[in-house]
Amino acid sequence: MNSLEQQSWQSVHDEVLRRIHTRVWKPGDLIPKEVELAEQLGCARATVNRALRELASEGFLDRRRKAGTRVAAHPVRRAKLDIPVVRLEVEGRGQKYAYGLLFSERRTPPPEICANLSVTAESDMLHITSLHLADGKPFMFEDRWVSIAATPTIVEADLEKISANEWLVLHAPYTRGDIYFSAVNATETEAKVLRTDPGTSLFLMERTTWENQTGITSARLLFAPGYRKHSAI
Amino acid sequence: MNSLEQQSWQSVHDEVLRRIHTRVWKPGDLIPKEVELAEQLGCARATVNRALRELASEGFLDRRRKAGTRVAAHPVRRAKLDIPVVRLEVEGRGQKYAYGLLFSERRTPPPEICANLSVTAESDMLHITSLHLADGKPFMFEDRWVSIAATPTIVEADLEKISANEWLVLHAPYTRGDIYFSAVNATETEAKVLRTDPGTSLFLMERTTWENQTGITSARLLFAPGYRKHSAI
DNA sequence: AGAAATAATATGTACGTACATATTATCTTT
DNA sequence: AAAGATAATATGTACGTACATATTATTTCT
């Protein structure tokens, strides 16, 4: 891996990763500076920079100006988690997607939603519950609150036809959001909707999205038994 | 946001994102090519390239050579999920971490582990179960299989002192891994270990890691009731 | 000795140029 | 008209240079 042919940033990336894996450079170690590495590998500093930047964002390296670049002491690996629209997730499994609106109501939010989205108890909001199906079987139960102030046009959306989930993705892009994953025992009602037994362990995803400081929507997504969320690292 | 002062790739990033959010460019739209954008915003193509590359990796844009750059039609948002060592996760919550090895045995793997790691049924493996505690209370129950062929030195590790979780992070870096999140009802034994009741809904994380084509370890991480995994988007 | 000012240094990024590569569009040929 | 060869084009990336910025090391001043 010495000089000669031109190096790509990918090859530099791989070579550095190899040295970390083979423990040539151990956790905590200071690695050579960009200029030295560039010389060593026979490429420009920009190329090394790109490779090291990538490795840092993947969690393998810690970089600081003047202090240099070190192998991460406690590699906090950053897994990538794709959050697609429910319909695409179902279709991606090769199953037939269907959706049904359970109910939709315009009203003021309960305390926990106010806290989630930092809105007042008198806010004008839309409360929607719906069921997403895969091959005719319940797949996910959605319980969602949408701020009408933040997305006024949602009152005109035909939520019988398009799910709030999908409508929001298309019409209310957000700048940031939080997701919480947890496990809960199915309540009487939840079990009925998802056609399972009360007490069954269910995978819960709670999502809140914001446009800058404005809370847009807060959703409670409850998956049918057996659901597994995959992530690669 | 027109010409004049020098633009940073961040400012280009933000401006493009603004145009997507304000729907100047709608999902599916073709946006101007790099050279045009660079001219429009008063910066070099490399700067625009960096910004658009970033936006594409965040899932906002789809880019293809010759075809150009489009606003993602179905924004598959990529959430970032930090996977720290358990100890750091507990300490990060301001709680006191403790760890106890339950048992450790060298033996051949059961079928499901063979399938997970693609190893033979005669493989030399280490089976470890342990309990991680936060403020003295059960936090996570770990059931792990480690391939001794892949990481021979683990037999010398003192797994009473350091958890397999942490030892592996320090001594057996992996190139890729899979994570599955799900929810399960606690079995009799699991409930006893985590000091809860059988049937309680528990958050389960199943992790398998690889070094190239070699399976290293497969772990079943079962969290105490109430656990929530956070992710930002 | 301790504080403040100053220098040194590794990474961060912007620019212009050049060429590579994937993909689409166009032109030939049969 | 279908198939195959060829040109056109937008993104991808490598390079060298220049300067910005954060942080550490050193020196100066009190």
Coordinates of C-alpha atoms (C1' of nucleotides) in Angstrom, one line a residue:
Chain A
M1 CA 0.0 0.0 0.0
N2 CA 3.0 2.3 -0.6
S3 CA 2.9 5.2 -3.1
L4 CA 3.0 4.3 -6.8
E5 CA -0.5 4.2 -8.3
Q6 CA -2.9 7.0 -7.4
Q7 CA -4.9 6.5 -4.2
S8 CA -8.5 7.1 -3.8
W9 CA -10.0 8.3 -0.6
Q10 CA -11.7 5.0 -0.2
S11 CA -8.5 3.1 -0.4
V12 CA -7.0 5.4 2.2
H13 CA -10.1 4.9 4.3
D14 CA -9.7 1.1 4.1
E15 CA -6.0 1.1 4.8
V16 CA -6.5 3.3 7.9
L17 CA -9.3 1.0 9.0
R18 CA -7.1 -2.0 8.4
R19 CA -4.4 -0.5 10.7
I20 CA -7.0 0.1 13.4
H21 CA -8.4 -3.4 13.1
T22 CA -5.0 -5.1 13.0
R23 CA -4.1 -2.9 16.0
V24 CA -1.1 -1.2 14.4
W25 CA -2.8 1.8 15.9
K26 CA -4.6 1.0 19.1
P27 CA -7.5 2.7 20.8
G28 CA -6.3 6.0 22.2
D29 CA -3.2 6.2 19.9
L30 CA -2.3 9.3 18.1
I31 CA -2.0 8.6 14.4
P32 CA 0.3 10.4 11.9
K33 CA -0.8 13.8 10.8
E34 CA -2.5 14.3 7.5
V35 CA 0.6 15.6 5.7
E36 CA 2.7 12.6 6.8
L37 CA 0.0 10.1 5.9
A38 CA -0.4 11.7 2.5
E39 CA 3.3 11.4 1.9
Q40 CA 3.3 7.8 3.2
L41 CA 0.4 6.7 1.0
G42 CA 1.3 8.7 -2.0
C43 CA -1.6 11.0 -2.3
A44 CA -2.7 14.6 -1.6
R45 CA -3.6 15.8 1.8
A46 CA -7.2 16.5 0.6
T47 CA -7.6 12.8 -0.1
V48 CA -6.3 11.8 3.4
N49 CA -8.5 14.5 4.9
R50 CA -11.6 13.1 3.2
A51 CA -10.8 9.6 4.3
L52 CA -10.1 10.6 8.0
R53 CA -13.2 12.8 8.1
E54 CA -15.3 9.9 7.0
L55 CA -13.7 7.6 9.6
A56 CA -14.3 10.2 12.3
S57 CA -18.0 10.4 11.4
E58 CA -18.2 6.7 11.5
G59 CA -16.9 6.8 15.1
F60 CA -13.5 5.2 14.5
L61 CA -11.4 8.4 15.0
D62 CA -11.4 11.4 17.2
R63 CA -10.0 14.5 15.6
R64 CA -9.1 17.9 17.0
R65 CA -7.4 20.8 15.6
K66 CA -3.8 21.1 16.6
A67 CA -4.2 18.1 18.9
G68 CA -4.2 15.7 16.0
T69 CA -6.2 12.5 15.2
R70 CA -6.5 9.6 17.6
V71 CA -8.1 6.2 17.4
A72 CA -11.4 6.4 19.3
A73 CA -10.9 5.0 22.8
H74 CA -14.4 4.0 23.3
P75 CA -15.8 3.4 19.9
V76 CA -19.3 4.6 20.0
R77 CA -20.5 3.0 16.8
R78 CA -23.1 5.0 15.0
A79 CA -25.7 2.7 13.4
K80 CA -27.7 3.9 10.5
L81 CA -31.4 3.5 10.9
D82 CA -33.7 4.0 8.0
I83 CA -37.1 5.5 8.8
P84 CA -39.3 5.0 5.8
V85 CA -42.9 5.7 5.3
V86 CA -44.9 2.7 6.7
R87 CA -46.3 1.9 3.3
L88 CA -42.8 1.5 1.8
E89 CA -41.7 -0.5 4.7
V90 CA -44.6 -3.0 4.2
E91 CA -44.1 -3.1 0.4
G92 CA -40.4 -3.5 0.9
R93 CA -41.2 -6.8 2.6
G94 CA -43.2 -7.9 -0.4
Q95 CA -46.5 -7.6 1.4
K96 CA -49.6 -5.8 0.3
Y97 CA -50.2 -2.6 2.1
A98 CA -53.6 -1.3 3.3
Y99 CA -54.6 1.5 5.6
G100 CA -57.7 2.4 7.6
L101 CA -58.5 5.6 9.4
L102 CA -60.0 4.7 12.8
F103 CA -61.0 8.2 13.9
S104 CA -60.1 11.8 13.5
E105 CA -61.0 14.6 15.8
R106 CA -60.1 18.3 16.1
R107 CA -59.5 19.2 19.8
T108 CA -57.2 20.5 22.5
P109 CA -54.3 18.2 23.5
P110 CA -53.9 16.3 26.7
P111 CA -51.0 17.2 29.0
E112 CA -48.5 14.7 27.8
I113 CA -48.8 15.9 24.2
C114 CA -48.4 19.5 25.4
A115 CA -45.2 18.5 27.1
N116 CA -43.9 16.6 24.1
L117 CA -44.4 19.4 21.6
S118 CA -44.2 22.3 24.0
V119 CA -47.6 23.7 23.0
T120 CA -50.3 25.2 25.2
A121 CA -53.3 23.2 26.5
E122 CA -55.6 25.4 24.3
S123 CA -53.8 24.6 21.0
D124 CA -55.8 23.7 18.0
M125 CA -54.8 20.2 17.2
L126 CA -55.9 17.2 15.1
H127 CA -56.0 13.8 16.8
I128 CA -55.9 10.8 14.5
T129 CA -55.8 7.1 15.1
S130 CA -55.3 4.7 12.3
L131 CA -54.3 1.1 11.4
H132 CA -51.8 0.1 8.9
L133 CA -52.1 -3.5 7.5
A134 CA -49.7 -5.9 5.7
D135 CA -51.4 -8.6 3.7
G136 CA -54.6 -7.8 5.4
K137 CA -53.2 -8.4 8.9
P138 CA -52.7 -5.5 11.4
F139 CA -49.1 -4.3 11.1
M140 CA -49.0 -1.0 13.0
F141 CA -51.4 1.1 15.1
E142 CA -50.8 4.8 14.8
D143 CA -52.0 7.3 17.4
R144 CA -51.0 10.8 16.3
W145 CA -51.4 14.5 17.3
V146 CA -50.8 17.2 14.7
S147 CA -50.5 20.9 15.4
I148 CA -52.9 22.7 13.0
A149 CA -51.1 25.9 13.6
A150 CA -47.9 24.4 12.3
T151 CA -49.5 22.6 9.3
P152 CA -52.9 24.3 8.5
T153 CA -53.4 22.5 5.3
I154 CA -53.8 19.1 7.0
V155 CA -57.5 19.8 7.7
E156 CA -58.0 19.7 3.9
A157 CA -56.2 16.4 3.5
D158 CA -58.4 13.3 2.9
L159 CA -57.0 11.1 5.7
E160 CA -59.3 8.3 4.6
K161 CA -57.2 7.9 1.4
I162 CA -53.7 8.9 2.5
S163 CA -52.3 8.2 6.0
A164 CA -51.3 11.1 8.1
N165 CA -47.9 9.5 8.2
E166 CA -47.5 9.7 4.5
W167 CA -49.2 13.1 4.2
L168 CA -46.9 14.7 6.6
V169 CA -43.8 13.3 5.0
L170 CA -44.9 14.9 1.7
H171 CA -46.3 18.2 3.0
A172 CA -44.5 19.0 6.3
P173 CA -40.8 18.5 6.1
Y174 CA -39.2 18.8 9.5
T175 CA -35.9 20.0 10.5
R176 CA -35.4 17.7 13.5
G177 CA -37.0 14.9 15.4
D178 CA -36.7 12.5 18.3
I179 CA -37.4 8.8 18.2
Y180 CA -37.8 6.6 21.2
F181 CA -38.0 2.8 21.0
S182 CA -39.4 0.7 23.8
A183 CA -41.4 -2.3 24.7
V184 CA -44.9 -2.3 26.2
N185 CA -47.6 -4.8 27.2
A186 CA -50.7 -4.5 25.0
T187 CA -53.7 -2.9 26.7
E188 CA -57.2 -4.3 26.3
T189 CA -57.9 -1.8 23.4
E190 CA -54.6 -2.1 21.7
A191 CA -54.8 -5.9 21.7
K192 CA -58.3 -5.7 20.1
V193 CA -57.1 -3.4 17.4
L194 CA -54.0 -5.4 16.6
R195 CA -55.9 -8.7 16.9
T196 CA -53.7 -10.1 19.7
D197 CA -54.1 -10.8 23.4
P198 CA -53.8 -8.2 26.2
G199 CA -50.4 -8.3 27.8
T200 CA -48.6 -9.3 24.6
S201 CA -45.3 -7.6 24.3
L202 CA -45.4 -4.9 21.6
F203 CA -42.7 -2.8 20.0
L204 CA -43.4 0.9 20.4
M205 CA -41.9 3.8 18.5
E206 CA -42.6 7.3 19.7
R207 CA -41.8 10.1 17.3
T208 CA -41.8 13.8 17.7
T209 CA -40.9 16.2 14.9
W210 CA -40.1 19.8 14.8
E211 CA -39.6 22.6 12.3
N212 CA -37.0 24.7 14.1
Q213 CA -38.7 25.5 17.5
T214 CA -42.2 24.7 16.4
G215 CA -43.6 21.2 17.3
I216 CA -45.3 19.7 14.3
T217 CA -46.5 16.2 15.3
S218 CA -46.2 13.6 17.9
A219 CA -46.9 10.0 17.1
R220 CA -47.2 6.8 19.0
L221 CA -46.6 3.9 16.6
L222 CA -47.4 0.5 18.0
F223 CA -46.3 -2.6 16.0
A224 CA -48.0 -5.9 15.8
P225 CA -46.3 -8.8 17.7
G226 CA -43.2 -10.2 16.0
Y227 CA -42.1 -7.0 14.5
R228 CA -38.3 -6.5 14.4
K229 CA -36.6 -3.3 13.4
H230 CA -33.3 -3.8 11.6
S231 CA -30.2 -1.6 11.6
A232 CA -26.8 -2.1 10.0
I233 CA -23.6 -0.9 11.5
Chain B
M1 CA -28.3 34.6 -0.1
N2 CA -26.9 35.8 -3.4
S3 CA -23.1 35.9 -4.2
L4 CA -21.0 38.6 -2.5
E5 CA -19.4 37.2 0.7
Q6 CA -17.7 33.8 0.5
Q7 CA -20.0 30.9 1.0
S8 CA -19.2 27.9 3.2
W9 CA -20.5 24.4 2.3
Q10 CA -22.6 24.6 5.5
S11 CA -24.4 27.8 4.3
V12 CA -25.0 26.1 0.9
H13 CA -26.3 23.1 2.7
D14 CA -28.7 25.2 4.8
E15 CA -29.9 27.2 1.8
V16 CA -30.7 24.1 -0.3
L17 CA -32.4 22.6 2.7
R18 CA -34.4 25.8 3.1
R19 CA -35.5 25.6 -0.5
I20 CA -36.6 22.0 0.0
H21 CA -38.5 22.9 3.2
T22 CA -40.2 25.9 1.7
R23 CA -41.1 23.8 -1.2
V24 CA -39.3 25.9 -3.8
W25 CA -38.0 22.5 -4.9
K26 CA -40.7 19.9 -4.3
P27 CA -40.2 16.1 -3.8
G28 CA -39.2 14.6 -7.1
D29 CA -38.0 17.9 -8.6
L30 CA -34.8 18.2 -10.5
I31 CA -32.6 20.9 -9.0
P32 CA -30.1 23.0 -10.8
K33 CA -26.8 21.4 -11.6
E34 CA -23.7 22.0 -9.5
V35 CA -22.1 24.5 -11.8
E36 CA -25.3 26.6 -12.0
L37 CA -25.8 26.5 -8.2
A38 CA -22.2 27.4 -7.7
E39 CA -22.7 30.5 -9.9
Q40 CA -26.0 31.4 -8.3
L41 CA -24.6 31.2 -4.8
G42 CA -21.2 32.6 -5.6
C43 CA -18.9 29.8 -4.7
A44 CA -16.9 27.0 -6.2
R45 CA -18.4 23.8 -7.6
A46 CA -16.4 21.8 -5.0
T47 CA -18.3 23.7 -2.2
V48 CA -21.7 23.0 -3.7
N49 CA -20.6 19.4 -4.3
R50 CA -19.8 19.0 -0.6
A51 CA -23.1 20.4 0.5
L52 CA -25.2 18.3 -1.9
R53 CA -23.2 15.2 -1.1
E54 CA -24.0 15.7 2.6
L55 CA -27.7 16.3 1.9
A56 CA -27.8 13.1 -0.2
S57 CA -26.3 11.1 2.6
E58 CA -28.9 12.6 5.0
G59 CA -31.6 11.3 2.7
F60 CA -32.9 14.7 1.3
L61 CA -31.5 14.3 -2.2
D62 CA -31.1 11.6 -4.8
R63 CA -28.1 12.1 -7.0
R64 CA -27.1 10.2 -10.2
R65 CA -24.4 10.9 -12.7
K66 CA -25.6 12.6 -15.8
A67 CA -29.2 12.3 -14.6
G68 CA -28.7 15.1 -12.1
T69 CA -29.9 15.8 -8.5
R70 CA -33.5 15.5 -7.4
V71 CA -35.3 16.1 -4.2
A72 CA -36.0 12.7 -2.6
A73 CA -39.5 11.6 -3.5
H74 CA -39.9 9.5 -0.5
P75 CA -37.6 10.9 2.1
V76 CA -36.2 7.9 3.9
R77 CA -34.8 9.7 6.8
R78 CA -31.6 8.2 8.3
A79 CA -31.6 8.4 12.0
K80 CA -28.4 8.2 13.9
L81 CA -28.2 5.6 16.6
D82 CA -25.3 5.6 19.0
I83 CA -24.3 2.2 20.2
P84 CA -22.1 2.8 23.2
V85 CA -20.6 0.3 25.6
V86 CA -23.2 -0.5 28.3
R87 CA -21.1 0.9 31.0
L88 CA -20.9 4.3 29.3
E89 CA -24.6 4.3 28.6
V90 CA -25.4 3.7 32.3
E91 CA -22.8 6.3 33.4
G92 CA -24.1 8.7 30.9
R93 CA -27.4 8.6 32.7
G94 CA -25.6 9.6 35.9
Q95 CA -26.1 6.2 37.4
K96 CA -23.5 3.9 39.1
Y97 CA -22.5 1.0 36.9
A98 CA -21.9 -2.5 38.1
Y99 CA -21.5 -5.8 36.4
G100 CA -21.7 -9.5 37.3
L101 CA -20.8 -12.6 35.3
L102 CA -23.5 -15.2 35.7
F103 CA -21.8 -18.0 33.9
S104 CA -19.2 -18.8 31.3
E105 CA -18.8 -22.1 29.4
R106 CA -16.8 -23.3 26.5
R107 CA -18.9 -25.5 24.2
T108 CA -20.4 -26.1 20.8
P109 CA -23.1 -23.7 19.7
P110 CA -26.9 -24.4 19.3
P111 CA -28.4 -24.3 15.8
E112 CA -29.7 -20.7 15.9
I113 CA -26.2 -19.4 16.8
C114 CA -24.7 -21.4 13.9
A115 CA -27.2 -19.8 11.6
N116 CA -26.6 -16.3 12.9
L117 CA -22.8 -16.4 12.6
S118 CA -22.6 -19.0 9.8
V119 CA -20.4 -21.3 11.8
T120 CA -20.5 -25.1 12.0
A121 CA -22.1 -27.0 14.9
E122 CA -18.7 -28.2 16.0
S123 CA -17.2 -24.7 16.4
D124 CA -15.2 -23.9 19.5
M125 CA -17.2 -21.2 21.2
L126 CA -17.6 -19.3 24.5
H127 CA -21.1 -18.9 25.9
I128 CA -21.4 -16.2 28.5
T129 CA -24.3 -14.8 30.4
S130 CA -24.0 -11.7 32.6
L131 CA -26.0 -9.0 34.2
H132 CA -25.3 -5.2 34.0
L133 CA -26.6 -3.1 36.8
A134 CA -27.4 0.6 37.2
D135 CA -27.5 2.0 40.7
G136 CA -27.6 -1.6 41.9
K137 CA -30.7 -2.5 40.0
P138 CA -30.7 -4.8 37.0
F139 CA -30.3 -2.9 33.8
M140 CA -29.5 -5.4 31.1
F141 CA -29.2 -9.1 30.8
E142 CA -26.6 -10.3 28.3
D143 CA -26.5 -13.7 26.7
R144 CA -23.6 -13.9 24.3
W145 CA -21.7 -16.4 22.1
V146 CA -18.2 -15.7 21.0
S147 CA -16.3 -17.5 18.4
I148 CA -12.9 -18.6 19.9
A149 CA -11.5 -19.2 16.4
A150 CA -12.2 -15.5 15.5
T151 CA -10.9 -14.1 18.8
P152 CA -8.6 -16.6 20.5
T153 CA -7.4 -14.2 23.2
I154 CA -10.8 -14.0 24.9
V155 CA -10.2 -17.2 26.8
E156 CA -7.5 -15.3 28.7
A157 CA -9.7 -12.4 29.5
D158 CA -10.9 -12.1 33.1
L159 CA -14.6 -11.8 32.4
E160 CA -15.4 -11.4 36.1
K161 CA -13.7 -8.0 36.0
I162 CA -14.5 -6.7 32.5
S163 CA -17.7 -7.5 30.6
A164 CA -17.5 -9.4 27.3
N165 CA -19.3 -6.5 25.8
E166 CA -16.5 -4.1 26.8
W167 CA -13.7 -6.6 26.2
L168 CA -14.8 -7.2 22.6
V169 CA -15.1 -3.5 21.8
L170 CA -11.5 -3.0 22.9
H171 CA -10.0 -6.2 21.5
A172 CA -12.1 -7.4 18.5
P173 CA -13.1 -4.5 16.3
Y174 CA -15.6 -5.6 13.7
T175 CA -16.1 -4.5 10.2
R176 CA -19.8 -4.8 10.1
G177 CA -22.8 -5.8 12.2
D178 CA -26.5 -6.3 12.3
I179 CA -28.8 -5.1 15.0
Y180 CA -32.4 -6.1 15.5
F181 CA -34.7 -4.4 17.9
S182 CA -37.9 -6.1 19.2
A183 CA -40.2 -6.6 22.1
V184 CA -40.6 -9.9 24.0
N185 CA -42.5 -11.1 27.0
A186 CA -40.2 -12.0 29.9
T187 CA -39.8 -15.8 30.5
E188 CA -39.7 -17.2 34.0
T189 CA -35.9 -17.1 34.1
E190 CA -35.5 -13.7 32.5
A191 CA -38.0 -12.2 34.9
K192 CA -36.1 -13.7 37.8
V193 CA -32.8 -12.3 36.6
L194 CA -34.1 -8.8 35.9
R195 CA -36.2 -8.9 39.1
T196 CA -39.6 -8.4 37.4
D197 CA -42.6 -10.5 36.6
P198 CA -42.9 -13.2 33.9
G199 CA -44.8 -11.8 30.9
T200 CA -43.5 -8.2 31.4
S201 CA -42.7 -6.6 28.1
L202 CA -39.0 -6.3 27.6
F203 CA -36.9 -4.4 25.0
L204 CA -34.6 -6.8 23.2
M205 CA -31.5 -5.9 21.1
E206 CA -29.9 -8.7 19.1
R207 CA -26.5 -8.0 17.8
T208 CA -24.3 -9.9 15.5
T209 CA -20.9 -8.7 14.4
W210 CA -18.5 -9.7 11.7
E211 CA -14.9 -9.2 10.7
N212 CA -15.3 -9.5 6.9
Q213 CA -16.8 -12.9 6.4
T214 CA -16.0 -14.3 9.8
G215 CA -18.7 -14.2 12.5
I216 CA -17.2 -12.9 15.7
T217 CA -20.0 -12.7 18.2
S218 CA -23.8 -12.9 18.6
A219 CA -25.5 -11.4 21.6
R220 CA -29.0 -11.2 23.0
L221 CA -29.3 -8.0 25.1
L222 CA -32.4 -7.9 27.2
F223 CA -33.2 -4.6 29.0
A224 CA -35.1 -4.1 32.2
P225 CA -38.7 -2.8 32.0
G226 CA -39.0 0.9 31.2
Y227 CA -35.9 1.0 29.0
R228 CA -36.2 3.5 26.1
K229 CA -33.6 3.8 23.3
H230 CA -33.3 7.3 22.0
S231 CA -32.4 8.4 18.5
A232 CA -32.2 11.8 16.9
I233 CA -33.0 12.5 13.3
Chain C
dA1 C1' 5.2 31.8 40.3
dG2 C1' 1.2 33.0 37.9
dA3 C1' -1.1 35.5 34.4
dA4 C1' -1.3 37.3 30.0
dA5 C1' 0.3 37.8 25.4
dT6 C1' 2.3 35.4 21.4
dA7 C1' 3.8 31.9 18.4
dA8 C1' 3.4 27.4 16.5
dT9 C1' 0.7 23.8 14.6
dA10 C1' -2.8 20.2 12.9
dT11 C1' -7.1 20.2 11.2
dG12 C1' -10.9 22.6 8.4
dT13 C1' -12.3 24.3 4.3
dA14 C1' -12.4 27.2 -0.1
dC15 C1' -10.9 27.5 -4.9
dG16 C1' -9.7 26.2 -9.8
dT17 C1' -8.3 22.7 -12.7
dA18 C1' -8.2 18.3 -14.6
dC19 C1' -9.8 14.0 -15.5
dA20 C1' -12.8 9.7 -14.4
dT21 C1' -17.2 7.4 -14.7
dA22 C1' -21.9 6.4 -15.1
dT23 C1' -25.7 7.3 -17.7
dT24 C1' -28.5 9.3 -21.1
dA25 C1' -29.2 10.9 -25.8
dT26 C1' -28.0 10.6 -30.5
dC27 C1' -26.4 8.8 -34.6
dT28 C1' -25.2 4.6 -37.5
dT29 C1' -25.9 0.5 -39.3
dT30 C1' -28.4 -3.5 -40.5
Chain D
dA1 C1' -37.5 -0.3 -36.6
dA2 C1' -34.3 -2.6 -33.7
dA3 C1' -29.6 -3.0 -32.3
dG4 C1' -25.2 -1.3 -31.7
dA5 C1' -21.8 2.2 -31.6
dT6 C1' -20.8 7.0 -30.3
dA7 C1' -21.2 11.4 -28.4
dA8 C1' -22.7 14.4 -24.7
dT9 C1' -23.2 15.5 -19.9
dA10 C1' -23.7 15.8 -14.7
dT11 C1' -21.7 14.0 -10.9
dG12 C1' -17.4 11.9 -8.6
dT13 C1' -12.9 12.7 -7.1
dA14 C1' -7.8 13.9 -7.1
dC15 C1' -4.4 17.6 -6.7
dG16 C1' -2.0 21.8 -5.1
dT17 C1' -2.4 26.1 -3.0
dA18 C1' -4.1 29.3 0.2
dC19 C1' -5.9 30.8 4.2
dA20 C1' -9.1 30.1 8.5
dT21 C1' -9.5 28.4 13.1
dA22 C1' -9.0 26.0 17.3
dT23 C1' -5.9 24.5 20.5
dT24 C1' -1.5 23.8 22.5
dA25 C1' 3.2 25.4 23.6
dT26 C1' 6.2 29.1 24.6
dT27 C1' 7.5 33.5 25.9
dT28 C1' 7.0 37.8 28.2
dC29 C1' 5.5 40.6 31.8
dT30 C1' 4.1 41.6 36.5

